[in-house]
Short mmCIF file of C-alpha atoms in Angstrom, two decimals:
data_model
loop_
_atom_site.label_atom_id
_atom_site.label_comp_id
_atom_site.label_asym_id
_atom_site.label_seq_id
_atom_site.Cartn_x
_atom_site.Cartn_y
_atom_site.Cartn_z
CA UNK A 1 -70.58 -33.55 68.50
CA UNK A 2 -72.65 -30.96 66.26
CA UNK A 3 -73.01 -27.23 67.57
CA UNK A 4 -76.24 -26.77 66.54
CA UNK A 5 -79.42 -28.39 68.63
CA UNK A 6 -81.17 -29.47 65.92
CA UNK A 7 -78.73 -30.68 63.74
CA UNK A 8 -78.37 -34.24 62.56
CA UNK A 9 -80.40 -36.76 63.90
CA UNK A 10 -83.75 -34.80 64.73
CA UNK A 11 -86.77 -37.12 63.91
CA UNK A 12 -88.97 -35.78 61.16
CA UNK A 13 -91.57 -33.25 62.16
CA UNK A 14 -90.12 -32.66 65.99
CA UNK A 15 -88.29 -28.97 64.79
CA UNK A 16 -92.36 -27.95 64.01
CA UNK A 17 -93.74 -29.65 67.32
CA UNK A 18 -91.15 -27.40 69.24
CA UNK A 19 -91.34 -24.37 66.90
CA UNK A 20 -95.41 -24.75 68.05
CA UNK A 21 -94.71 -25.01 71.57
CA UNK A 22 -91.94 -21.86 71.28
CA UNK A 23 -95.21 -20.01 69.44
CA UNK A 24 -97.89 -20.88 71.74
CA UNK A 25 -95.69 -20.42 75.17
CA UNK A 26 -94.41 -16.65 73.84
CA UNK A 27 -98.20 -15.90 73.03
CA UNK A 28 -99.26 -17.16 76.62
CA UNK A 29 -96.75 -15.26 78.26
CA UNK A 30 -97.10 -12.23 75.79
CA UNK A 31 -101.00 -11.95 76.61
CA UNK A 32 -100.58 -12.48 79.88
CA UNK A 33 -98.39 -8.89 79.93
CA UNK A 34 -100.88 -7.29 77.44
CA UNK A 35 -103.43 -8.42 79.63
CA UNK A 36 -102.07 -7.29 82.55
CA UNK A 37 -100.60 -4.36 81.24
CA UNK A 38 -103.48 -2.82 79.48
CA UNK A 39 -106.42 -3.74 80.75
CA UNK A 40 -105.41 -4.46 84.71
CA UNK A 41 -103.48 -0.85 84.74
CA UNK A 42 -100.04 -1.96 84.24
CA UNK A 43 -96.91 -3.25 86.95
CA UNK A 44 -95.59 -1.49 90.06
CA UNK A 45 -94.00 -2.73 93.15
CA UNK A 46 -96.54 -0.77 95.52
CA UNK A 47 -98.52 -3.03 97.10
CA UNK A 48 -101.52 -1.87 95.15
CA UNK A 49 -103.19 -4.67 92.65
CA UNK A 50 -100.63 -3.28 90.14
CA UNK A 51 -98.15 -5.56 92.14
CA UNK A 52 -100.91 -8.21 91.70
CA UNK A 53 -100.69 -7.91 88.19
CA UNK A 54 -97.01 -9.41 88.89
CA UNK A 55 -97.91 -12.45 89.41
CA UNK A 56 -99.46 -13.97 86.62
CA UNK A 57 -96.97 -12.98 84.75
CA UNK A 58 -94.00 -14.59 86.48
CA UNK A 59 -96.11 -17.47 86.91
CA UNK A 60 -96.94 -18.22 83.82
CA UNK A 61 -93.36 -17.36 82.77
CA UNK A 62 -92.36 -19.44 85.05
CA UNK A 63 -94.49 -22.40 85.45
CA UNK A 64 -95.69 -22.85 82.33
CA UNK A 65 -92.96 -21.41 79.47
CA UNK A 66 -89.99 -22.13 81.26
CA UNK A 67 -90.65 -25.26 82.71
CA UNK A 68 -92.41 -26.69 79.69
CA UNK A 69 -89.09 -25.89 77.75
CA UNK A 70 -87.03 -27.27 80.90
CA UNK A 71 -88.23 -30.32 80.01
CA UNK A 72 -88.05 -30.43 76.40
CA UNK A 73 -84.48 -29.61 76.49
CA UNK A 74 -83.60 -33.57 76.26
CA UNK A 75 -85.48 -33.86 72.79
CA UNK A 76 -84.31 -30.63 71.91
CA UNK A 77 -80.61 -30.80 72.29
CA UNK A 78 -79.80 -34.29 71.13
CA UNK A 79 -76.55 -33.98 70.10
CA UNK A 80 -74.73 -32.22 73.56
CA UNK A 81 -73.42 -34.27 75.88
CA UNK A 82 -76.13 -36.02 78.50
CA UNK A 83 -74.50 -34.10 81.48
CA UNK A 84 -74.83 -30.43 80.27
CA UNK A 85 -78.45 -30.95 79.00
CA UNK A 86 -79.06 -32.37 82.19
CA UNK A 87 -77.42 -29.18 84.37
CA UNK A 88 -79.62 -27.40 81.31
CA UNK A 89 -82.24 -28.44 82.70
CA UNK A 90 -81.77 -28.17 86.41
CA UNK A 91 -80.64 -24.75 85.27
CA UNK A 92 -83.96 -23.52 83.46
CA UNK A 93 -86.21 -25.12 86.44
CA UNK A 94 -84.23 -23.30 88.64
CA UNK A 95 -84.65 -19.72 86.93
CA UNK A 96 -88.40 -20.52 86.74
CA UNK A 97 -88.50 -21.13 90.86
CA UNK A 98 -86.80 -18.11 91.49
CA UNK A 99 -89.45 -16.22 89.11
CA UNK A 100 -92.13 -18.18 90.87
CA UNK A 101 -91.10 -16.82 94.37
CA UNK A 102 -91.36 -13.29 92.87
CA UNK A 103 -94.68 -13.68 91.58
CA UNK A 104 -95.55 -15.66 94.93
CA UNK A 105 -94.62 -12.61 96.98
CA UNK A 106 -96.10 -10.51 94.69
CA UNK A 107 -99.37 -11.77 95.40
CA UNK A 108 -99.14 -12.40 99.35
CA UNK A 109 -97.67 -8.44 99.42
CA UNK A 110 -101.00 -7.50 97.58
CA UNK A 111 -103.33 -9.70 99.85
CA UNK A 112 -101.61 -7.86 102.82
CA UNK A 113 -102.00 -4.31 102.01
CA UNK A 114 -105.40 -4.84 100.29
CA UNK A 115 -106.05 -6.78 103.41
CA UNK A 116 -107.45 -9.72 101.16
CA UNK A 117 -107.24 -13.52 103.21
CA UNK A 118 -104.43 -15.76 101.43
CA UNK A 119 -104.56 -19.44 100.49
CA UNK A 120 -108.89 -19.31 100.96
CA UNK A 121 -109.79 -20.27 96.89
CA UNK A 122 -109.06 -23.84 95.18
CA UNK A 123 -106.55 -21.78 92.68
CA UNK A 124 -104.41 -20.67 96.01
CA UNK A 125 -104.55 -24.46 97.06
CA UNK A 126 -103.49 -26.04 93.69
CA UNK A 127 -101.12 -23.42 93.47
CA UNK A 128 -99.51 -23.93 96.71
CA UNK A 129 -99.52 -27.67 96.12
CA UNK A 130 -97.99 -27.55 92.57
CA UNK A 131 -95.08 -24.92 94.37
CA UNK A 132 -94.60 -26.91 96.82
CA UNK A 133 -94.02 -30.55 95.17
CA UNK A 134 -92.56 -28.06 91.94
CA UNK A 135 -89.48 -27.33 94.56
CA UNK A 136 -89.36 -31.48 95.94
CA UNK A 137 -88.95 -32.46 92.38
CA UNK A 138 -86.04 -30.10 91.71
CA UNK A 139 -84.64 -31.31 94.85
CA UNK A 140 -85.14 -34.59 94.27
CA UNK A 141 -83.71 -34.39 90.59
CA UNK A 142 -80.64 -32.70 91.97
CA UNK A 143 -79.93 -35.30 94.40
CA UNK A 144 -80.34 -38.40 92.25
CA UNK A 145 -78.81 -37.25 89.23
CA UNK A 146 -76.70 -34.52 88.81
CA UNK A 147 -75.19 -34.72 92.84
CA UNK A 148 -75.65 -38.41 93.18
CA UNK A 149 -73.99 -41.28 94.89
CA UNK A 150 -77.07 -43.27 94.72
CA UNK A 151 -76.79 -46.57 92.80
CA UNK A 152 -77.43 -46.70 89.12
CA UNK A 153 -80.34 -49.02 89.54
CA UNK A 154 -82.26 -46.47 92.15
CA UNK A 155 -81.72 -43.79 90.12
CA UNK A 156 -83.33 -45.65 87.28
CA UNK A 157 -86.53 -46.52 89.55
CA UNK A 158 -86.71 -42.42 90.23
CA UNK A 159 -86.54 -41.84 86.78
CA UNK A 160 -89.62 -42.95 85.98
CA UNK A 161 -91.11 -41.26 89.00
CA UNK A 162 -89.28 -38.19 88.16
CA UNK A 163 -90.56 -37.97 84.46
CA UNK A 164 -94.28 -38.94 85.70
CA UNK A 165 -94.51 -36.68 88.74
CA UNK A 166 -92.76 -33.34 85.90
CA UNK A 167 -95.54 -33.90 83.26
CA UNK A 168 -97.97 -34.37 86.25
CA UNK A 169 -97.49 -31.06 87.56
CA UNK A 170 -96.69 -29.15 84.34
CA UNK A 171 -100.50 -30.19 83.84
CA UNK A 172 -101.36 -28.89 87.63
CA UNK A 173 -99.80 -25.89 87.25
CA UNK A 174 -101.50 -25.28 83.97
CA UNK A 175 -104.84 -25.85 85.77
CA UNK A 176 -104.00 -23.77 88.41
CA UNK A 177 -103.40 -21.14 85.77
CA UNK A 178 -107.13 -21.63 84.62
CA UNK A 179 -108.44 -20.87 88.12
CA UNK A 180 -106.76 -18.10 88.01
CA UNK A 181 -107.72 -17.02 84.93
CA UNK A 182 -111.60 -17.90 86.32
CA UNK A 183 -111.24 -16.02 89.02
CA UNK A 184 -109.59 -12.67 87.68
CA UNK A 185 -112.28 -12.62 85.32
CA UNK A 186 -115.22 -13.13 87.46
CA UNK A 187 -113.77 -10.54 90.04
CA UNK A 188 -112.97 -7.92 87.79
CA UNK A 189 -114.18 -8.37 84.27
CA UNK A 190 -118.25 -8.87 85.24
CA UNK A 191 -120.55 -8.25 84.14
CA UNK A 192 -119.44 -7.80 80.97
CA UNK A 193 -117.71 -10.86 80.95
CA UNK A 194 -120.86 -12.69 80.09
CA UNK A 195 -121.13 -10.15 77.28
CA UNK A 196 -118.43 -11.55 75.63
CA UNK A 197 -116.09 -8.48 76.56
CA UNK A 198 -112.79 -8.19 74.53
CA UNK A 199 -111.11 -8.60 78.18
CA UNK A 200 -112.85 -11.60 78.60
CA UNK A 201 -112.29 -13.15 75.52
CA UNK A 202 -108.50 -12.48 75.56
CA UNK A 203 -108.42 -14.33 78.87
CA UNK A 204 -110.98 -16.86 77.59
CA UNK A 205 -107.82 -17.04 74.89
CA UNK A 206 -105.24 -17.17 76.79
CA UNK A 207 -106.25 -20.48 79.02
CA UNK A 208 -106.91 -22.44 75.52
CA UNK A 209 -103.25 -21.15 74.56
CA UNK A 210 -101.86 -22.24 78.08
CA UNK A 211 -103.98 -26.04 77.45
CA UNK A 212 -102.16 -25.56 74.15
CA UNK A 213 -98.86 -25.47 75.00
CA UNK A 214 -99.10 -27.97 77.47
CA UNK A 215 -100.71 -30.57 74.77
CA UNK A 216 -97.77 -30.10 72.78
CA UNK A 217 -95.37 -30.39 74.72
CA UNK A 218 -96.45 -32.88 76.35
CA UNK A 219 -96.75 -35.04 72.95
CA UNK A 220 -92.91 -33.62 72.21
CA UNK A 221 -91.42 -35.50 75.52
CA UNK A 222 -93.71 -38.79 75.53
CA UNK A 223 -93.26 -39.49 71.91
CA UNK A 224 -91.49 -42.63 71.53
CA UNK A 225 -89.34 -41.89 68.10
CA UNK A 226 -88.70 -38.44 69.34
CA UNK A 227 -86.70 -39.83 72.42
CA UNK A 228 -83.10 -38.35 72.70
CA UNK A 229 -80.79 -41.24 70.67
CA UNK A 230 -78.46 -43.35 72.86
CA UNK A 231 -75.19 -41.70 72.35
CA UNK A 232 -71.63 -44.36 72.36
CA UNK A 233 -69.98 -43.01 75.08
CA UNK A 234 -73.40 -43.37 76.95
CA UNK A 235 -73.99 -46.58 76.30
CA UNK A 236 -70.35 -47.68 77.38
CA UNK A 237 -70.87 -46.26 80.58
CA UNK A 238 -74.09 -47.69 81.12
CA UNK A 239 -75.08 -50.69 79.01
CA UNK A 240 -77.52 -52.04 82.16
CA UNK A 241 -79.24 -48.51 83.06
CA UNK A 242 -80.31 -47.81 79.47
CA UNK A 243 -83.53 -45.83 80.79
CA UNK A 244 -81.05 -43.71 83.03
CA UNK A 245 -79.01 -42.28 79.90
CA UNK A 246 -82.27 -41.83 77.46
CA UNK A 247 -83.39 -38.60 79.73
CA UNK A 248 -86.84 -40.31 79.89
CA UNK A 249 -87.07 -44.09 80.24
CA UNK A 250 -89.24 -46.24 78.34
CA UNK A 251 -90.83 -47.35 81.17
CA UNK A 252 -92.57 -44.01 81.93
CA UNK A 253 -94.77 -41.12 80.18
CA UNK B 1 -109.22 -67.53 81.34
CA UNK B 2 -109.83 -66.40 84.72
CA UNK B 3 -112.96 -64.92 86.12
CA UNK B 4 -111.43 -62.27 88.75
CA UNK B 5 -110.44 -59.52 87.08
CA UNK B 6 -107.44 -59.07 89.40
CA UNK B 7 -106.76 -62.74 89.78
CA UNK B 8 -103.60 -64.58 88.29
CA UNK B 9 -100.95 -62.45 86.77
CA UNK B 10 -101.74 -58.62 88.62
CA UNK B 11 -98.81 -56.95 89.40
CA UNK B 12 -97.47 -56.58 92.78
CA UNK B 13 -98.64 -52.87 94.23
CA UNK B 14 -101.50 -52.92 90.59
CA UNK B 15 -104.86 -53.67 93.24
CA UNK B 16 -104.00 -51.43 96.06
CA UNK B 17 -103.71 -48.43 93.22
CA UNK B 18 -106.59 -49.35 91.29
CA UNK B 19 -108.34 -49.94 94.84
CA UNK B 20 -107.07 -46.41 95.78
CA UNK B 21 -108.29 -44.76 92.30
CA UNK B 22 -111.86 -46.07 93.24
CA UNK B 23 -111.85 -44.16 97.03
CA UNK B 24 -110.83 -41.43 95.78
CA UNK B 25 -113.25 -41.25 92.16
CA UNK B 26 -116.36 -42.19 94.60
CA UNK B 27 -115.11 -39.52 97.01
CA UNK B 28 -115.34 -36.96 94.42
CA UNK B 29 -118.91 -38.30 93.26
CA UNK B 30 -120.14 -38.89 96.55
CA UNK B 31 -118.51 -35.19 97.91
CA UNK B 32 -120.40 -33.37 94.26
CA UNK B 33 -124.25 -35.09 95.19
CA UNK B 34 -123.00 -33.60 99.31
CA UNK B 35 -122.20 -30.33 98.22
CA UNK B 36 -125.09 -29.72 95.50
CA UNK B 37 -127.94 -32.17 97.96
CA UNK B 38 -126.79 -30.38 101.27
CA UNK B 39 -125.40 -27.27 100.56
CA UNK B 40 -126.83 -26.06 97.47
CA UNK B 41 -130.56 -27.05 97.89
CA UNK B 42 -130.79 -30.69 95.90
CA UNK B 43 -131.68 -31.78 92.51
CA UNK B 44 -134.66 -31.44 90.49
CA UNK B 45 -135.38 -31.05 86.95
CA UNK B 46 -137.44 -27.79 86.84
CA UNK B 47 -135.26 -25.19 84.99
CA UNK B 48 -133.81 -23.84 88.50
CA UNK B 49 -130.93 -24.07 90.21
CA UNK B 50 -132.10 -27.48 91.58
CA UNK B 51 -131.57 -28.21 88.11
CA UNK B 52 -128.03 -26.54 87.80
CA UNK B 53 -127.34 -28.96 90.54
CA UNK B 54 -127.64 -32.24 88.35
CA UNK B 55 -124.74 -30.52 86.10
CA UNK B 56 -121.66 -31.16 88.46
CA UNK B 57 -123.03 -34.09 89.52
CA UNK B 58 -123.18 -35.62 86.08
CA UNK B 59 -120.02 -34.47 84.91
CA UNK B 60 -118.04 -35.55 87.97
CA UNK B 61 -119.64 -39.24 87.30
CA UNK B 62 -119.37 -38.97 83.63
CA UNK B 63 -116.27 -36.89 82.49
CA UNK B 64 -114.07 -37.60 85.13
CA UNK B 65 -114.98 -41.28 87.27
CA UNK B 66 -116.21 -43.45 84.47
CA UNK B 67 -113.98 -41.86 82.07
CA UNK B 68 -110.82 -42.16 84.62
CA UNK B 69 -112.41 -46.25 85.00
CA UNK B 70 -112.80 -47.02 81.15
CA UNK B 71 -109.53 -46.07 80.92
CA UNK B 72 -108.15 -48.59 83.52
CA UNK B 73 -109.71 -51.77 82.29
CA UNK B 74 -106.92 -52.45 80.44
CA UNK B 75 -104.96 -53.20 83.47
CA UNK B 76 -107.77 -54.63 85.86
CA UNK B 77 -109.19 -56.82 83.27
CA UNK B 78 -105.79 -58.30 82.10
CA UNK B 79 -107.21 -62.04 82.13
CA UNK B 80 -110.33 -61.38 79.24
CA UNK B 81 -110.23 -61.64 75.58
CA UNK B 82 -109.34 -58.75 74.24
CA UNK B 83 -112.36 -58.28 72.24
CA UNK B 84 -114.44 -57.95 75.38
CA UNK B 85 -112.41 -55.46 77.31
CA UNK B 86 -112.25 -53.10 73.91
CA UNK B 87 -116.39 -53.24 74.52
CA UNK B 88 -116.15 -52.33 77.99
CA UNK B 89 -113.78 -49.71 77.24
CA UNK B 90 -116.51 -48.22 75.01
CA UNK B 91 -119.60 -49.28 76.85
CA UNK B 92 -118.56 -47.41 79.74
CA UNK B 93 -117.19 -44.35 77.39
CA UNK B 94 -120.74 -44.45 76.01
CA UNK B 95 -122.42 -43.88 78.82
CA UNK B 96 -120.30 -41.26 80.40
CA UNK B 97 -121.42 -39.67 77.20
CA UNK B 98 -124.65 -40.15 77.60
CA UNK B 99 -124.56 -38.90 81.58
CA UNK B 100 -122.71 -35.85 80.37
CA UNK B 101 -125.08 -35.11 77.77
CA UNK B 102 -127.82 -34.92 80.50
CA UNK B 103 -125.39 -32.48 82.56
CA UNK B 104 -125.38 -30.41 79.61
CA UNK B 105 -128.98 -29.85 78.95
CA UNK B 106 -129.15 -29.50 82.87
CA UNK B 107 -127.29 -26.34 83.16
CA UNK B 108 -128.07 -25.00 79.15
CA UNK B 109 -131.83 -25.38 80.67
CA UNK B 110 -130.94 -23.85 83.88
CA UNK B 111 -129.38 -20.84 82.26
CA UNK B 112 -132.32 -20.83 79.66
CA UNK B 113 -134.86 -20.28 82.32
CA UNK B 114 -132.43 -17.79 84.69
CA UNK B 115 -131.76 -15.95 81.64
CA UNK B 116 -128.13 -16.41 81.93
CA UNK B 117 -126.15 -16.19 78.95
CA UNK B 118 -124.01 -19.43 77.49
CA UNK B 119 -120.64 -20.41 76.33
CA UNK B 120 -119.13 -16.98 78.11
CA UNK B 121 -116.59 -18.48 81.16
CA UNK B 122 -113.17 -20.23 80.43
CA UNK B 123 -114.81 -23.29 82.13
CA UNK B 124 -117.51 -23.44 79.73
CA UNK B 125 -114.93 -23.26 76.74
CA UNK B 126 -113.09 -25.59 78.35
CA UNK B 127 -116.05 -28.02 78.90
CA UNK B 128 -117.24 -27.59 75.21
CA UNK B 129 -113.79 -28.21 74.10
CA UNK B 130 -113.81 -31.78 76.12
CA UNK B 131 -116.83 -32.42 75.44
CA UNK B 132 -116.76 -32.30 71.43
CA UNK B 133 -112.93 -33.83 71.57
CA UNK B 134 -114.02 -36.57 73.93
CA UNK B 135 -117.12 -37.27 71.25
CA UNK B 136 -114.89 -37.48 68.40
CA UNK B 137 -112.46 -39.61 70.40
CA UNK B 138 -115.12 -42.04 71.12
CA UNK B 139 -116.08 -42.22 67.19
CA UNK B 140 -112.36 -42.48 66.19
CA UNK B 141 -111.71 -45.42 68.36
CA UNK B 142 -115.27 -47.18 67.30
CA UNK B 143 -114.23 -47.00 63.76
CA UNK B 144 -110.31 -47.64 64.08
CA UNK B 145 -110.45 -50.76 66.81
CA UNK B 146 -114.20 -52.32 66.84
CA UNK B 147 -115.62 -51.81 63.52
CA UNK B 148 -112.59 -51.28 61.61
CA UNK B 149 -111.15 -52.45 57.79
CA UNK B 150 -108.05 -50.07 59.08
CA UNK B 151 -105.04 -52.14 58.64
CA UNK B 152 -102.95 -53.11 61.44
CA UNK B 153 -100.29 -50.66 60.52
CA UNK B 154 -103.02 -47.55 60.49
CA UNK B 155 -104.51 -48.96 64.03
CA UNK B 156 -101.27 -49.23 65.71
CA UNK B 157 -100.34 -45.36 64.42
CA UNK B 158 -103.62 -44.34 65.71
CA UNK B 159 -103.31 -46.24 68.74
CA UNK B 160 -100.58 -44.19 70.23
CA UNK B 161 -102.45 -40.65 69.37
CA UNK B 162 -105.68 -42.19 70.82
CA UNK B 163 -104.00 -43.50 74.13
CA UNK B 164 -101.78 -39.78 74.33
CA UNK B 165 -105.15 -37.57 73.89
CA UNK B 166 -107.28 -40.49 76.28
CA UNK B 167 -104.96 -39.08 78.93
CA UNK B 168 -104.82 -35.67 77.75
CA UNK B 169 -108.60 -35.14 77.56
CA UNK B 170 -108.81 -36.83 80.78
CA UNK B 171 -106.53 -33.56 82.82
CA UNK B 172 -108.62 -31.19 80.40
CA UNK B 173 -112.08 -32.60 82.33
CA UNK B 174 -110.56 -32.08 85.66
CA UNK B 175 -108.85 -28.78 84.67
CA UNK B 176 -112.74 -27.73 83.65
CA UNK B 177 -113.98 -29.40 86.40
CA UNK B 178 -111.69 -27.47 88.79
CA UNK B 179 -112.81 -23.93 87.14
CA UNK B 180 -116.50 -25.41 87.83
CA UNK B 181 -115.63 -25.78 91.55
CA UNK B 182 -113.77 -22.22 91.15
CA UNK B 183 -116.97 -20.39 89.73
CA UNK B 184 -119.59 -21.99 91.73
CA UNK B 185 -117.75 -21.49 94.92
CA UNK B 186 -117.04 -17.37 94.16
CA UNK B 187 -120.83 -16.80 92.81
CA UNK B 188 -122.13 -18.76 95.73
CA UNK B 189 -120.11 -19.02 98.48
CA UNK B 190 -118.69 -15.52 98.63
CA UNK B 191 -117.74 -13.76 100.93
CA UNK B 192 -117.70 -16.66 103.50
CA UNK B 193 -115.37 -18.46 101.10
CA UNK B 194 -112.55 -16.27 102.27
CA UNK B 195 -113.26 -16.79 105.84
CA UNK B 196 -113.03 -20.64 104.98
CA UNK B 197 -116.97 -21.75 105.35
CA UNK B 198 -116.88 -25.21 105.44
CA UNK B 199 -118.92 -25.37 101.90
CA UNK B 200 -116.25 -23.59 100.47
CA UNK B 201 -113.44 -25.83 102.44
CA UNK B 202 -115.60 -28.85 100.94
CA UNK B 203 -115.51 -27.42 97.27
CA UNK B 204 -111.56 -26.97 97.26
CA UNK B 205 -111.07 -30.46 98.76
CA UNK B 206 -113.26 -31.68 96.49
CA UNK B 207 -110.92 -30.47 93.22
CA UNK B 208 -107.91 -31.74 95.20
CA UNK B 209 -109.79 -35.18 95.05
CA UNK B 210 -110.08 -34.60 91.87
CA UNK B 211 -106.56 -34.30 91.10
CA UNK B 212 -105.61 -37.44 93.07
CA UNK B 213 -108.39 -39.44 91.13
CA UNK B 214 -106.11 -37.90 87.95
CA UNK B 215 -102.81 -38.86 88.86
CA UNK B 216 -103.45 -42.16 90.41
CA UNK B 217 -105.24 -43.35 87.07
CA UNK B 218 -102.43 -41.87 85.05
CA UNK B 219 -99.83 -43.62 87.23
CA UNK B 220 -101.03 -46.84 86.92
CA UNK B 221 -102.24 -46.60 82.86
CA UNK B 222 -98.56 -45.26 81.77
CA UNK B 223 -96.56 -47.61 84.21
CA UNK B 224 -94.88 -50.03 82.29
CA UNK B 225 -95.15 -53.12 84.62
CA UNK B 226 -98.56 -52.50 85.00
CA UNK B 227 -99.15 -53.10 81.29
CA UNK B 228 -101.45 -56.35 80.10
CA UNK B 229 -99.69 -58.73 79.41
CA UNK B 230 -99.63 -60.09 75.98
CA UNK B 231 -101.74 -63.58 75.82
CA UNK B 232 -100.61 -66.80 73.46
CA UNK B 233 -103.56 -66.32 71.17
CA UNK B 234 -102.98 -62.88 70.97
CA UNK B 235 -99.51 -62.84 69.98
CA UNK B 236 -100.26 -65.36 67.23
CA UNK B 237 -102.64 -62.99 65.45
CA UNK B 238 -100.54 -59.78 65.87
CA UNK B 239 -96.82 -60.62 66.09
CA UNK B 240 -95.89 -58.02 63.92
CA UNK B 241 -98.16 -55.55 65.92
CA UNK B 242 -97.93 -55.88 69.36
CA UNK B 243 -98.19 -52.44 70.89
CA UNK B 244 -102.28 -52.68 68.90
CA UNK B 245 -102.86 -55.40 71.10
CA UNK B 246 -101.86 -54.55 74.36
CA UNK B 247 -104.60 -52.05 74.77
CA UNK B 248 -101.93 -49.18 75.77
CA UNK B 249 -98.52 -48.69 73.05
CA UNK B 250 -95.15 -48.78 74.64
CA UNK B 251 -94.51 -46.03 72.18
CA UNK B 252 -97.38 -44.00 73.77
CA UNK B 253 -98.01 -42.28 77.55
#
């Protein structure tokens, strides 16, 4: 079994599809802090929209970097065995839900001392529904297949679900990040947002980097001759459940 | 050859999701003509807002209905000669093109006369970006599968790229859509929005439609047993390239 993660067997061109993702999710997540940080006034813990400015940085973080690399991890590290990548990747999900509850109660801590109503705009409703199934999912995932003592075959019918409903709301939670991007804008950045105002722009930027990154990886985990190779000792164990050892079955996105 | 296109060989559970797609896509039309006839003053075509009104409504048809529908009649129409679904694929593709060009001089003659300035809001990047990438896919897949000397080998490599960034473009017309919904309902609606006015109540569950239209479409165009099946006379043509004629690649989303 080779050390490295991209040793050996990785299909030509997949190294630059992930360095791309790696470039375009540090870029979201670094403009999101330069945005932030130099044009919203910075972080605090305070209450005051400085503990706003929290939020879209853990969620982003979160939501979008993390989680898109959570579930690259099976194209990424082809060579480890199926059962770490897999606790890899409940792993990295789980770091990105604990950031996401910080940047949640970042947020509901701001609406409450700036007396600002919660869960009013479509971006607190996507983003509520995109936590909330974001959490199922991990639940789910743990229970079928790392904590499991469901049959082979229904964990190979969730699979497909499983892989469906993660690129599904990778792409929800990405959207969400555009209405929030929308909004922050139009509440604090006009009117010289429609004068093209460097603020603007960099947010303007930073949704096409965050549609970016999810393009990409998306293509990384749905291409079919980038799929994670079927390793011996796999395929003893499970000659029938083929789709359940691949880390994404053929059957699904 | 049958004449229903759901009679024969349709998958068990295939009619009740393509039957659910269709509630929910003429929801979302039916809830965009509501909100912009009821709430927002109706449609005309003088250069006002009555005129920014025909925007939504044409690209909710356009860029997100018939785009979500010419992307399914691979699966509902699994009984016709290939030949003729591949037309309706692009018929209907052609004239959500043509609807959404008509929502684009709508609200480009809307902000013309309002002296409002273009091309300045992430939903109007967004929207370009679809718009252009959506016209280009439409060209690609005229020249590569209806009027093409492309060999088989080229078409079934474009194939999967064209069926990935159908999908893709697809979310990115609902993600813009959503950051429509988003700008219209804090420039209009505030500040009832955040005391939950019902307009702004009907806006959000209007982009939640949207995003069930989205994920029902992509559930049943990436499940595997939904797939067409491969007919006699289409198998003798293309043995070699099967994914080309099964108007979705296993290798793709």
């Amino acid at each position: 079994m080779a050390d490295s993660p991209l040793s050996g067997s990785s299909p030509a061109g997949l190294p630059w599809y992930v360095a791309g993702s790696q470039v375009l999710g540090l870029a979201c997540v670094v403009i999101t802090g330069v945005w932030m940080g130099r044009y919203r006034g910075g972080f605090a813990w305070d209450g005051s929209s400085h503990e706003f400015n929290v939020h879209p940085l853990c969620m982003v973080l979160a939501l979008v970097f993390l989680y898109g690399d959570a579930i690259m991890v099976y194209r990424v590290f082809r060579n480890e065995s199926k059962r770490s990548v897999k606790i890899l990747h409940a792993v990295i999900h789980l770091i990105a839900l604990v950031i996401a509850v910080v940047g949640f109660v970042a947020v509901f801590d701001f609406h409450r001392s700036a007396k600002i109503p919660n869960m009013y705009s479509l971006h607190s409703w996507c983003g509520m529904v995109t936590f909330i199934l974001f959490s199922l999912q991990w639940l789910m995932g743990l229970s079928f297949f790392l904590f499991s003592r469901a049959s082979a075959q229904l964990r190979s019918w969730y699979l497909s679900l499983h892989v469906f409903f993660g690129l599904t709301l990778l792409a929800l939670s990405i959207a969400t990040c555009l209405l929030g991007i929308a909004e922050s804008a139009i509440f604090n950045i006009m009117p010289e947002y429609v004068r093209f105002a460097p603020e603007g722009v960099l947010a303007n930027t930073l949704g096409l980097l965050l549609v970016g990154f999810g393009v990409v990886v998306g293509y990384v985990v749905t291409r079919d001759d980038f799929r994670r190779p079927q390793h011996p000792e796999e395929e003893a164990l499970s000659m029938h459940f083929k789709t359940l050892t691949e880390g994404g079955s053929p059957n699904s996105p």
